[in-house]
Amino acid sequence: MAKKNKEQKKITKKLLNKYRLVILNEDTFEERISFKLNRLNVFVMVTITSIVLVAGTTFLIAFTPLREYIPGYSSTSLNLRANRLVATTDSLESVININQEYYKSIRKVLTGDVKTVEFDIDSAIQSQKLNPEEIDLKPSEQDMKLREEVSKEDKYSLFESEKSSSDFSLFPPVKGNITSNYNMNEKHYGIDVAVPKDTPVKAASSGTVIFSEWTAETGHVIILKHSNNLLTVYKHNASLTKRQGEQVKAGEVIATAGSTGELSTGPHLHFELWRDGYPTDPSNFIDFEQ
C-alpha cells in the first residue's frame, strides 16, 4: 500500500514539475518569449486543441460545401441532376413501350394480320333502333318557365354569392328615422334617413371612392365601390371628407350629413344600394333605426 502511494506521489510530482519554455534570439541570445509549463498543462492544452480541431473539421465537412472536395462525397447538385435524369429516363421508357405496342397494333392492321375482331351484336342492334334525328331535344314549356324564374331570382338576388363569404357585411352609415322608403315605381332608388346636420356619415363597407363631387340636384355626393360588384351612394351631404381614388374601411367617416342640392327639403342622408347595375332596398340588409 505504501509502495502504491509512493508511486502515485511520484507520478503527481512529475506531472506538476514546472518547466520553462524560452525562445531566444540566435544571434544575441536575447530572451524573447518564455512560458512556464508543466506536463499536466501541456497534456490539457493538447487535448483541448485536438478536440477543437476534430469538432471544426466535422462541422466543415457536415455543414459546408467543402465536403464535396473530399473523396467519397458526391455533389448535391449532381445528385439532384442524377435523380432527375433517372425519373426522365423512366418516363421515356414508359412512353417508348406504349408507342411500340401502338406501332405493333398498326402494323397488324396494315399487313392484315388480324385474326379475330371483338363484336357485340347486342350493342349493334340497339344502335340501329335509336335514331338521334327522331329524338326531340327541345325543352318543354314548363322547363322554360322554370329557367326564367330561376334566372330572375339570380338576377335580383343581392347577396347570393355573399352568403358563402363570412367576411362581408354592411353597417348602417347613419342612425335615424326613415322618412322616405325605397320605391321602384317612383324611381326613388334609396331611402332617406333624417339626422341632425353635420352628423358623421360612415362607410357601409370597405371599398374605394369612385365619385366625390358636387351635383346641382343632390348636392355633395360620394359613391363607394365594394367587392362583389356592389355600390353604395350617399347624397345631400353637407361636406365630403374623402376624395376619388381613396381607400376606406367599414365604419370610417366619409362625409357629414346636410341638406344640399335642389331635391333636399331638410337635413337627411339619401342612401342607395346597387348591385350589378340594379338598385335594391337598403332597409332589407341594414337597420337604420336608432
Short mmCIF file of C-alpha atoms in Angstrom, two decimals:
data_model
loop_
_atom_site.label_atom_id
_atom_site.label_comp_id
_atom_site.label_asym_id
_atom_site.label_seq_id
_atom_site.Cartn_x
_atom_site.Cartn_y
_atom_site.Cartn_z
CA MET A 1 0.00 0.00 0.00
CA ALA A 2 2.83 2.36 0.91
CA LYS A 3 4.55 1.47 -2.33
CA LYS A 4 1.45 2.41 -4.34
CA ASN A 5 1.20 5.76 -2.54
CA LYS A 6 4.84 6.48 -3.32
CA GLU A 7 4.27 5.69 -6.99
CA GLN A 8 1.19 7.96 -7.13
CA LYS A 9 3.10 10.80 -5.47
CA LYS A 10 5.95 10.28 -7.89
CA ILE A 11 3.60 10.45 -10.89
CA THR A 12 1.87 13.55 -9.48
CA LYS A 13 5.21 15.19 -8.89
CA LYS A 14 6.27 14.51 -12.45
CA LEU A 15 3.03 15.98 -13.79
CA LEU A 16 3.35 19.10 -11.66
CA ASN A 17 7.07 19.69 -12.13
CA LYS A 18 7.49 23.16 -13.59
CA TYR A 19 9.45 23.80 -16.75
CA ARG A 20 10.23 26.97 -18.65
CA LEU A 21 9.94 27.24 -22.40
CA VAL A 22 12.25 30.03 -23.58
CA ILE A 23 12.57 31.46 -27.09
CA LEU A 24 15.97 33.19 -27.65
CA ASN A 25 17.44 35.26 -30.40
CA GLU A 26 20.03 33.04 -32.04
CA ASP A 27 22.47 35.87 -32.68
CA THR A 28 22.31 37.77 -29.40
CA PHE A 29 20.84 35.06 -27.16
CA GLU A 30 18.33 37.64 -26.03
CA GLU A 31 15.26 36.16 -24.40
CA ARG A 32 12.17 36.93 -26.47
CA ILE A 33 9.36 34.85 -25.01
CA SER A 34 9.18 32.48 -22.08
CA PHE A 35 6.40 30.25 -20.77
CA LYS A 36 6.05 28.40 -17.50
CA LEU A 37 4.74 24.92 -18.19
CA ASN A 38 4.25 21.60 -16.60
CA ARG A 39 3.33 18.26 -18.06
CA LEU A 40 -0.28 18.48 -16.90
CA ASN A 41 -0.83 21.84 -18.61
CA VAL A 42 0.72 20.57 -21.82
CA PHE A 43 -1.49 17.48 -21.76
CA VAL A 44 -4.65 19.58 -21.17
CA MET A 45 -3.76 22.07 -23.94
CA VAL A 46 -3.02 19.30 -26.43
CA THR A 47 -6.29 17.55 -25.57
CA ILE A 48 -8.40 20.74 -25.93
CA THR A 49 -6.67 21.66 -29.19
CA SER A 50 -7.32 18.18 -30.60
CA ILE A 51 -11.00 18.34 -29.64
CA VAL A 52 -11.40 21.78 -31.25
CA LEU A 53 -9.69 20.62 -34.44
CA VAL A 54 -11.84 17.50 -34.67
CA ALA A 55 -15.04 19.46 -33.99
CA GLY A 56 -14.14 22.16 -36.53
CA THR A 57 -13.27 19.61 -39.20
CA THR A 58 -16.51 17.73 -38.58
CA PHE A 59 -18.52 20.96 -38.85
CA LEU A 60 -16.81 21.95 -42.12
CA ILE A 61 -17.43 18.52 -43.60
CA ALA A 62 -21.05 18.23 -42.45
CA PHE A 63 -22.40 21.76 -42.98
CA THR A 64 -20.33 23.42 -45.72
CA PRO A 65 -19.75 22.72 -49.44
CA LEU A 66 -16.15 21.75 -48.62
CA ARG A 67 -17.30 18.15 -48.16
CA GLU A 68 -17.73 17.94 -51.94
CA TYR A 69 -13.93 18.18 -52.32
CA ILE A 70 -13.34 15.17 -50.08
CA PRO A 71 -13.01 11.88 -51.99
CA GLY A 72 -16.09 9.74 -51.45
CA TYR A 73 -18.58 12.60 -51.12
CA SER A 74 -20.74 13.49 -54.11
CA SER A 75 -22.07 16.92 -55.04
CA THR A 76 -25.63 17.77 -54.04
CA SER A 77 -26.35 19.33 -57.43
CA LEU A 78 -25.02 16.21 -59.15
CA ASN A 79 -27.32 14.04 -57.04
CA LEU A 80 -30.32 16.19 -57.99
CA ARG A 81 -29.41 16.01 -61.66
CA ALA A 82 -28.93 12.26 -61.45
CA ASN A 83 -32.35 11.82 -59.80
CA ARG A 84 -33.99 13.96 -62.46
CA LEU A 85 -32.28 12.00 -65.22
CA VAL A 86 -33.43 8.72 -63.69
CA ALA A 87 -37.02 9.95 -63.47
CA THR A 88 -36.89 11.29 -67.03
CA THR A 89 -35.43 8.01 -68.27
CA ASP A 90 -38.21 6.02 -66.62
CA SER A 91 -40.85 8.27 -68.19
CA LEU A 92 -39.26 8.00 -71.62
CA GLU A 93 -39.02 4.24 -71.29
CA SER A 94 -42.74 4.04 -70.48
CA VAL A 95 -43.61 6.25 -73.46
CA ILE A 96 -41.42 4.17 -75.76
CA ASN A 97 -43.06 0.94 -74.60
CA ILE A 98 -46.53 2.40 -75.21
CA ASN A 99 -45.51 3.64 -78.66
CA GLN A 100 -44.05 0.26 -79.54
CA GLU A 101 -47.28 -1.51 -78.63
CA TYR A 102 -49.21 1.05 -80.66
CA TYR A 103 -46.96 0.57 -83.68
CA LYS A 104 -47.32 -3.20 -83.41
CA SER A 105 -51.11 -2.93 -83.49
CA ILE A 106 -50.94 -0.60 -86.51
CA ARG A 107 -48.57 -2.98 -88.30
CA LYS A 108 -51.00 -5.86 -87.77
CA VAL A 109 -53.84 -3.82 -89.25
CA LEU A 110 -51.78 -2.71 -92.26
CA THR A 111 -50.50 -6.20 -93.01
CA GLY A 112 -53.86 -7.85 -92.43
CA ASP A 113 -52.58 -9.90 -89.54
CA VAL A 114 -55.87 -9.60 -87.64
CA LYS A 115 -57.44 -12.96 -86.93
CA THR A 116 -60.41 -12.04 -84.72
CA VAL A 117 -62.46 -8.92 -84.13
CA GLU A 118 -64.50 -8.41 -80.97
CA PHE A 119 -68.05 -7.50 -81.97
CA ASP A 120 -71.01 -7.01 -79.65
CA ILE A 121 -74.12 -7.88 -81.66
CA ASP A 122 -76.48 -6.63 -78.95
CA SER A 123 -75.00 -3.13 -78.94
CA ALA A 124 -75.15 -3.03 -82.74
CA ILE A 125 -78.84 -3.91 -82.75
CA GLN A 126 -79.55 -1.34 -80.06
CA SER A 127 -77.72 1.37 -82.03
CA GLN A 128 -79.88 0.61 -85.04
CA LYS A 129 -83.06 1.05 -83.03
CA LEU A 130 -82.16 4.59 -81.86
CA ASN A 131 -82.29 7.40 -84.40
CA PRO A 132 -80.90 10.70 -83.00
CA GLU A 133 -82.87 12.72 -85.55
CA GLU A 134 -86.15 11.37 -84.18
CA ILE A 135 -85.35 12.39 -80.60
CA ASP A 136 -86.88 15.74 -79.54
CA LEU A 137 -84.22 17.65 -77.61
CA LYS A 138 -86.16 20.93 -77.29
CA PRO A 139 -87.03 21.97 -73.69
CA SER A 140 -90.67 21.80 -72.69
CA GLU A 141 -92.81 24.83 -71.84
CA GLN A 142 -92.65 24.06 -68.12
CA ASP A 143 -88.88 23.77 -68.32
CA MET A 144 -88.65 27.18 -70.00
CA LYS A 145 -90.80 28.81 -67.28
CA LEU A 146 -88.68 27.27 -64.54
CA ARG A 147 -85.48 28.51 -66.17
CA GLU A 148 -86.91 32.03 -66.48
CA GLU A 149 -87.94 32.12 -62.81
CA VAL A 150 -84.52 30.90 -61.67
CA SER A 151 -82.71 33.46 -63.85
CA LYS A 152 -84.82 36.29 -62.38
CA GLU A 153 -84.12 35.16 -58.84
CA ASP A 154 -80.41 35.03 -59.56
CA LYS A 155 -80.53 38.43 -61.25
CA TYR A 156 -82.06 40.25 -58.29
CA SER A 157 -80.50 38.20 -55.52
CA LEU A 158 -78.15 40.72 -53.94
CA PHE A 159 -76.21 38.53 -51.58
CA GLU A 160 -76.37 35.16 -53.32
CA SER A 161 -72.60 34.91 -53.59
CA GLU A 162 -72.01 36.72 -50.33
CA LYS A 163 -73.76 34.03 -48.33
CA SER A 164 -70.63 31.92 -48.60
CA SER A 165 -68.42 34.90 -47.70
CA SER A 166 -68.27 35.24 -43.95
CA ASP A 167 -66.11 38.37 -44.03
CA PHE A 168 -68.65 40.55 -45.89
CA SER A 169 -71.32 42.62 -44.09
CA LEU A 170 -72.97 46.04 -44.30
CA PHE A 171 -73.08 48.60 -41.49
CA PRO A 172 -75.55 51.50 -41.14
CA PRO A 173 -73.97 54.73 -42.40
CA VAL A 174 -76.19 56.72 -40.01
CA LYS A 175 -78.83 56.04 -37.36
CA GLY A 176 -82.17 57.84 -37.55
CA ASN A 177 -85.79 57.76 -38.64
CA ILE A 178 -86.59 56.70 -42.20
CA THR A 179 -88.65 59.49 -43.78
CA SER A 180 -88.88 58.08 -47.29
CA ASN A 181 -88.70 54.41 -48.21
CA TYR A 182 -87.35 52.69 -51.30
CA ASN A 183 -89.89 52.93 -54.15
CA MET A 184 -89.04 51.46 -57.54
CA ASN A 185 -92.18 52.82 -59.22
CA GLU A 186 -91.45 56.41 -58.19
CA LYS A 187 -87.80 56.00 -59.17
CA HIS A 188 -86.75 56.59 -55.58
CA TYR A 189 -83.88 54.08 -55.58
CA GLY A 190 -82.85 54.58 -51.99
CA ILE A 191 -84.07 55.56 -48.55
CA ASP A 192 -84.00 58.91 -46.73
CA VAL A 193 -82.85 58.90 -43.09
CA ALA A 194 -83.48 62.06 -41.07
CA VAL A 195 -80.45 63.04 -38.98
CA PRO A 196 -79.16 66.29 -37.43
CA LYS A 197 -76.96 68.49 -39.59
CA ASP A 198 -73.24 67.60 -39.62
CA THR A 199 -73.91 64.05 -38.40
CA PRO A 200 -70.94 61.85 -39.41
CA VAL A 201 -71.74 59.63 -42.39
CA LYS A 202 -69.82 56.35 -42.28
CA ALA A 203 -68.91 53.86 -45.00
CA ALA A 204 -71.27 50.90 -45.07
CA SER A 205 -68.38 48.60 -46.01
CA SER A 206 -64.75 48.73 -47.04
CA GLY A 207 -64.17 49.91 -50.58
CA THR A 208 -62.85 52.58 -52.95
CA VAL A 209 -64.20 56.07 -53.57
CA ILE A 210 -65.16 56.25 -57.26
CA PHE A 211 -67.07 59.55 -57.11
CA SER A 212 -66.80 62.51 -54.74
CA GLU A 213 -68.25 65.66 -56.30
CA TRP A 214 -70.99 68.31 -56.14
CA THR A 215 -74.16 67.93 -58.19
CA ALA A 216 -76.93 70.50 -58.59
CA GLU A 217 -79.83 68.20 -57.69
CA THR A 218 -78.31 66.07 -54.91
CA GLY A 219 -75.57 68.35 -53.54
CA HIS A 220 -72.40 66.73 -52.24
CA VAL A 221 -72.41 63.09 -53.40
CA ILE A 222 -69.95 60.31 -52.64
CA ILE A 223 -70.07 56.81 -54.18
CA LEU A 224 -68.12 53.79 -52.92
CA LYS A 225 -67.30 50.66 -54.89
CA HIS A 226 -67.09 47.48 -52.83
CA SER A 227 -66.33 43.86 -53.60
CA ASN A 228 -68.85 41.62 -55.36
CA ASN A 229 -69.88 44.42 -57.79
CA LEU A 230 -71.60 46.38 -55.00
CA LEU A 231 -72.02 50.19 -54.95
CA THR A 232 -73.21 52.43 -52.10
CA VAL A 233 -74.35 56.01 -52.77
CA TYR A 234 -74.53 58.83 -50.20
CA LYS A 235 -76.33 62.05 -51.28
CA HIS A 236 -77.24 65.53 -49.91
CA ASN A 237 -74.16 65.71 -47.68
CA ALA A 238 -73.00 68.97 -46.10
CA SER A 239 -69.35 68.14 -46.82
CA LEU A 240 -67.17 65.29 -48.04
CA THR A 241 -64.07 64.03 -46.23
CA LYS A 242 -62.83 61.57 -48.85
CA ARG A 243 -61.66 62.11 -52.41
CA GLN A 244 -61.95 59.99 -55.52
CA GLY A 245 -59.50 57.07 -55.54
CA GLU A 246 -59.08 56.82 -51.76
CA GLN A 247 -59.50 53.52 -49.93
CA VAL A 248 -61.90 53.49 -46.97
CA LYS A 249 -62.68 50.97 -44.28
CA ALA A 250 -66.06 49.90 -42.98
CA GLY A 251 -67.33 52.43 -40.43
CA GLU A 252 -64.88 55.14 -41.49
CA VAL A 253 -66.30 58.68 -41.72
CA ILE A 254 -66.61 59.74 -45.36
CA ALA A 255 -68.92 62.78 -45.13
CA THR A 256 -71.17 64.88 -42.88
CA ALA A 257 -74.95 64.89 -43.31
CA GLY A 258 -76.70 68.01 -44.55
CA SER A 259 -79.37 69.37 -46.84
CA THR A 260 -77.58 70.27 -50.06
CA GLY A 261 -78.98 70.10 -53.56
CA GLU A 262 -82.24 71.15 -55.18
CA LEU A 263 -84.12 67.96 -54.20
CA SER A 264 -83.38 68.21 -50.48
CA THR A 265 -86.00 69.54 -48.02
CA GLY A 266 -84.09 69.15 -44.77
CA PRO A 267 -81.04 67.58 -43.10
CA HIS A 268 -81.01 63.90 -44.02
CA LEU A 269 -78.99 61.21 -45.79
CA HIS A 270 -80.21 59.69 -49.02
CA PHE A 271 -78.62 56.22 -49.19
CA GLU A 272 -78.71 53.86 -52.17
CA LEU A 273 -77.51 50.28 -52.65
CA TRP A 274 -76.72 48.93 -56.14
CA ARG A 275 -75.61 45.50 -57.29
CA ASP A 276 -74.56 44.68 -60.89
CA GLY A 277 -76.27 47.86 -62.15
CA TYR A 278 -79.58 47.15 -60.36
CA PRO A 279 -80.89 49.03 -57.29
CA THR A 280 -82.15 47.23 -54.21
CA ASP A 281 -83.87 48.22 -50.99
CA PRO A 282 -81.15 49.00 -48.40
CA SER A 283 -83.56 48.51 -45.49
CA ASN A 284 -83.64 44.78 -46.28
CA PHE A 285 -79.99 44.49 -45.28
CA ILE A 286 -79.30 47.44 -42.92
CA ASP A 287 -81.11 48.54 -39.76
CA PHE A 288 -81.17 52.36 -39.76
CA GLU A 289 -83.47 52.82 -36.75
CA GLN A 290 -81.97 54.27 -33.59
#
